[in-house]
Amino acid sequence: MRQKKPAARDSRTARRSEERKATSRRRGLLGLAALAVVTLLAAGLVARGGHGGDGGAEAGSAGTSRTSPSPEAVHTEARGRPSASTGAGKFPKAKPSKSPETSASPGPGPKSGTGLFTTASASGGLVGHGATVRRYTVQVEGGSGISATEAARQIERVLADPRGWTANGRDSFQLVGSGPHDFEVKIATPDTVDRLCGQAGLDTHGEVNCDVGSQVIVNLKRWLTGSPEFSGPVEEYRALIINHEVGHRIGHGHETCPGAGRPAPAMMQQIYGLKGCAPNAWPYDRNGTYLGGPAVA
């Protein structure tokens, strides 16, 4: 019996050795698994870091420009501040004006143009007494049938009107034909508007305007025909386009109707309906009173 004891000890020693080896193998496998997890996590972090985060290609990165369609914008600010809705089917369909027409309404103009723009050589004096001076150019697409100089003079008159934004006492404007400027007003055919605004991820459906970077991109159709919701003359609607978009540029957001029968704010998206207000293109009245309304969240 004494001769068998060494064999038993050898057997127990062998079992303990195998157990240690098995434990070592398990630890090794766990270590490899942990290393693999760490590697995958690190790779994920690197991938996220190189993706650009939420930035991407931002349309409104310059100045205060917007990146969404703005129905009253002459165009911004697409000032990268897309105004109301940009989804399909949310834009009003054309319908006859409720107001009697005294003369033939202008047509919507061509659907497409050359894609090349002519800058109006016209320039003007400083309008307003505000310390903040905003210089702008006016550009018109070839094939649109619009005179760049005539359009520039119309826009200049709007911004010089005492009912316009100069009434706030803070802002001044100046039309320039060349040289440094803060923004461009571009009048373009619907197809070109869709292309330029689409580059910023905006869907204008051939109907509305947008604001991209320093460009205020105005849809020729809106410039020529106005809006079915706006019963005033087309010249007044053009003033609304300019005042609405410039209002965004100087820091104003959208507003809504302050009460039945009262003037609709210039910062209201009047193309979507007046909600009981009267059509109005101007931010101030002739007495210098601001014609605003409740802010739209």
XYZ file of C-alpha atoms in Angstrom:
297
model
C 0.000 0.000 0.000
C 2.792 2.371 0.762
C 4.147 1.817 -2.743
C 0.915 3.219 -4.330
C 0.976 6.578 -2.548
C 3.418 8.244 -4.942
C 1.141 7.316 -7.839
C -1.825 8.984 -6.133
C 0.197 12.105 -5.469
C 1.320 12.151 -9.103
C -2.307 11.896 -10.221
C -3.385 14.815 -8.034
C -0.416 16.871 -9.231
C -1.314 16.157 -12.858
C -4.945 17.215 -12.285
C -3.867 20.473 -10.638
C -1.489 21.141 -13.545
C -4.292 20.601 -16.078
C -6.602 22.877 -14.078
C -3.955 25.623 -14.031
C -3.484 25.279 -17.787
C -7.257 25.456 -18.387
C -7.530 28.549 -16.193
C -4.649 30.152 -18.050
C -6.330 29.404 -21.397
C -9.622 30.928 -20.187
C -7.833 34.054 -19.007
C -6.074 34.327 -22.337
C -9.337 34.029 -24.240
C -10.993 36.620 -22.005
C -8.047 38.951 -22.534
C -8.306 38.587 -26.304
C -12.058 39.239 -26.183
C -11.546 42.372 -24.090
C -8.868 43.581 -26.478
C -11.217 43.042 -29.403
C -13.967 45.074 -27.702
C -11.568 47.928 -26.947
C -10.338 47.872 -30.534
C -13.885 48.036 -31.902
C -14.801 50.886 -29.577
C -11.705 52.820 -30.577
C -12.481 52.267 -34.246
C -16.028 53.500 -33.691
C -14.793 56.658 -32.034
C -12.402 57.352 -34.869
C -15.157 56.804 -37.412
C -17.482 59.202 -35.610
C -14.782 61.810 -35.324
C -14.149 61.756 -39.059
C -17.819 61.967 -39.958
C -18.067 65.676 -39.296
C -20.645 65.453 -36.547
C -23.832 67.353 -37.171
C -22.171 69.950 -39.334
C -21.984 68.564 -42.819
C -22.382 71.084 -45.614
C -24.072 74.056 -44.008
C -25.912 76.419 -46.304
C -26.176 79.255 -43.866
C -22.652 79.377 -42.557
C -21.886 82.847 -43.835
C -23.112 85.762 -41.806
C -26.666 85.343 -40.613
C -27.893 83.438 -43.605
C -30.712 80.835 -43.399
C -30.896 77.354 -44.774
C -34.623 76.852 -45.366
C -37.141 78.010 -47.864
C -38.649 81.294 -46.931
C -41.821 82.029 -48.874
C -41.437 85.795 -48.578
C -37.672 85.748 -49.065
C -36.198 87.385 -52.137
C -33.190 85.260 -51.927
C -31.705 83.387 -46.739
C -30.892 83.432 -45.358
C -32.046 79.261 -46.902
C -29.750 83.065 -43.912
C -29.951 79.180 -43.540
C -33.038 79.891 -41.477
C -35.540 77.714 -43.457
C -38.761 79.325 -42.642
C -41.931 77.350 -42.400
C -42.196 73.914 -43.921
C -39.981 72.488 -46.600
C -41.764 69.201 -47.164
C -43.522 68.239 -50.363
C -47.158 69.156 -50.695
C -47.035 71.927 -48.116
C -46.901 74.846 -50.512
C -50.143 76.524 -51.586
C -51.482 75.753 -55.007
C -52.188 78.658 -57.306
C -55.760 79.872 -57.278
C -57.542 82.924 -58.670
C -57.120 86.123 -56.706
C -60.173 87.156 -54.721
C -59.636 90.781 -55.697
C -60.951 92.134 -59.013
C -58.260 92.679 -61.596
C -58.092 95.967 -63.412
C -55.512 94.765 -65.916
C -54.151 91.512 -67.223
C -52.035 89.697 -64.669
C -48.424 89.096 -65.674
C -47.472 85.548 -66.514
C -45.171 83.519 -64.276
C -42.259 83.928 -66.699
C -40.008 81.164 -68.022
C -39.480 78.035 -65.964
C -35.752 77.948 -66.675
C -33.032 80.362 -67.733
C -29.354 80.338 -68.605
C -28.107 79.818 -65.057
C -25.836 82.855 -65.472
C -26.445 86.069 -63.564
C -25.972 89.714 -64.490
C -25.139 92.084 -61.644
C -26.845 95.453 -61.861
C -24.254 98.154 -62.337
C -26.537 100.564 -60.510
C -25.423 101.917 -57.172
C -27.052 104.274 -54.729
C -26.560 106.376 -51.672
C -26.827 105.274 -48.084
C -30.426 105.081 -46.826
C -31.251 105.243 -43.142
C -29.406 106.702 -40.177
C -28.496 103.514 -38.357
C -24.920 102.720 -37.418
C -25.068 99.248 -39.000
C -24.583 99.574 -42.759
C -25.526 96.606 -44.960
C -24.390 96.751 -48.569
C -25.994 94.553 -51.210
C -25.935 93.798 -54.928
C -28.806 92.767 -57.202
C -28.331 89.995 -59.770
C -30.770 88.702 -62.396
C -30.617 85.400 -64.271
C -30.201 85.453 -68.037
C -33.342 84.480 -69.918
C -35.649 85.678 -67.145
C -36.733 88.747 -69.082
C -36.038 90.979 -66.080
C -33.869 94.090 -66.251
C -31.177 93.929 -63.572
C -31.039 97.708 -63.288
C -34.810 98.069 -63.000
C -35.001 95.332 -60.360
C -32.165 96.963 -58.413
C -33.969 100.308 -58.376
C -37.189 98.669 -57.168
C -35.372 96.941 -54.323
C -33.538 100.137 -53.456
C -36.857 102.002 -53.199
C -38.250 99.348 -50.876
C -35.304 99.573 -48.491
C -35.392 103.384 -48.578
C -39.117 103.615 -47.800
C -39.813 105.210 -44.389
C -42.087 102.232 -43.595
C -39.137 99.859 -44.061
C -36.420 98.606 -41.734
C -34.576 101.920 -41.578
C -37.392 103.055 -39.272
C -35.795 101.031 -36.468
C -33.016 103.630 -36.263
C -30.327 100.946 -36.142
C -29.880 99.770 -39.730
C -28.855 101.450 -42.967
C -28.638 99.991 -46.469
C -26.745 100.766 -49.643
C -27.042 99.354 -53.153
C -23.652 98.738 -54.757
C -22.779 97.604 -58.265
C -19.434 96.072 -57.310
C -16.942 95.784 -54.496
C -17.437 94.535 -50.937
C -21.009 93.755 -49.932
C -22.919 91.840 -47.270
C -25.444 89.963 -49.382
C -26.725 89.458 -52.923
C -30.347 89.520 -54.027
C -30.706 87.080 -56.933
C -33.837 86.860 -59.069
C -33.861 83.434 -60.720
C -36.181 81.165 -62.683
C -37.930 78.355 -60.755
C -35.614 75.616 -62.066
C -32.519 77.588 -61.080
C -33.991 78.379 -57.662
C -34.600 74.660 -57.127
C -31.033 73.868 -58.158
C -29.341 76.541 -56.033
C -31.516 75.914 -53.004
C -31.262 72.164 -53.495
C -27.493 72.392 -53.116
C -28.222 73.405 -49.534
C -30.668 70.547 -49.036
C -33.735 72.750 -49.503
C -36.802 71.792 -51.536
C -38.457 74.856 -53.060
C -40.749 72.957 -55.466
C -40.398 75.632 -58.148
C -42.650 77.853 -56.048
C -40.878 79.694 -53.262
C -37.634 81.445 -52.401
C -34.693 80.415 -50.262
C -31.726 81.887 -48.459
C -28.339 80.256 -48.959
C -25.221 81.755 -47.436
C -24.988 85.362 -48.556
C -27.549 84.819 -51.331
C -31.165 85.905 -51.171
C -32.584 83.807 -54.025
C -35.930 85.127 -55.307
C -38.215 82.925 -57.357
C -39.082 84.706 -60.611
C -42.619 83.294 -60.440
C -43.227 84.996 -57.096
C -41.601 88.216 -58.292
C -43.895 88.385 -61.333
C -47.177 87.031 -59.976
C -47.103 87.633 -56.225
C -49.111 85.285 -54.026
C -52.726 84.080 -54.300
C -53.102 85.003 -50.616
C -51.945 88.597 -51.131
C -54.646 90.748 -52.731
C -52.535 93.873 -53.194
C -50.612 94.842 -56.332
C -47.591 92.760 -57.279
C -45.280 95.680 -56.478
C -46.449 95.496 -52.868
C -45.787 91.774 -52.753
C -42.260 92.402 -54.021
C -41.840 94.818 -51.130
C -43.052 92.079 -48.782
C -40.483 89.655 -50.206
C -37.669 92.135 -49.612
C -38.826 93.273 -46.183
C -39.427 89.723 -44.965
C -36.005 88.462 -45.960
C -34.084 91.530 -44.850
C -35.972 91.266 -41.568
C -34.468 87.810 -41.095
C -31.013 89.209 -41.870
C -31.252 91.799 -39.139
C -32.445 89.299 -36.555
C -36.226 88.986 -36.793
C -38.005 85.637 -36.689
C -41.422 84.699 -37.993
C -44.540 86.319 -36.542
C -48.247 85.645 -36.919
C -51.451 87.672 -37.154
C -51.978 89.913 -34.098
C -55.768 90.089 -34.545
C -58.577 90.083 -37.092
C -58.516 93.069 -39.412
C -55.088 94.264 -38.298
C -52.139 94.523 -40.721
C -50.311 91.246 -41.219
C -46.705 91.535 -39.991
C -44.035 91.692 -42.677
C -42.422 88.791 -40.818
C -45.554 86.669 -41.230
C -45.487 83.990 -43.940
C -48.433 85.507 -45.722
C -48.228 83.079 -48.631
C -49.718 80.445 -46.291
C -52.743 82.557 -45.411
C -53.485 85.763 -43.509
C -55.412 84.229 -40.556
C -57.817 87.168 -40.471
C -55.234 89.927 -40.942
C -55.126 92.402 -43.815
C -52.342 92.090 -46.421
C -49.350 94.251 -45.554
C -45.840 94.515 -46.950
C -44.218 96.855 -44.428
C -42.683 96.367 -40.969
C -43.649 99.897 -39.808
C -46.496 102.295 -40.489
C -46.011 105.890 -41.587
C -45.882 107.024 -37.965
C -42.970 104.722 -37.184
C -45.034 102.171 -35.242
C -43.875 98.575 -35.593
C -46.543 96.372 -37.177
C -45.627 93.144 -35.464
C -47.428 90.124 -34.105
C -46.883 87.184 -31.770
C -43.668 85.297 -32.424
C -43.956 81.899 -34.066
C -42.200 79.258 -31.991
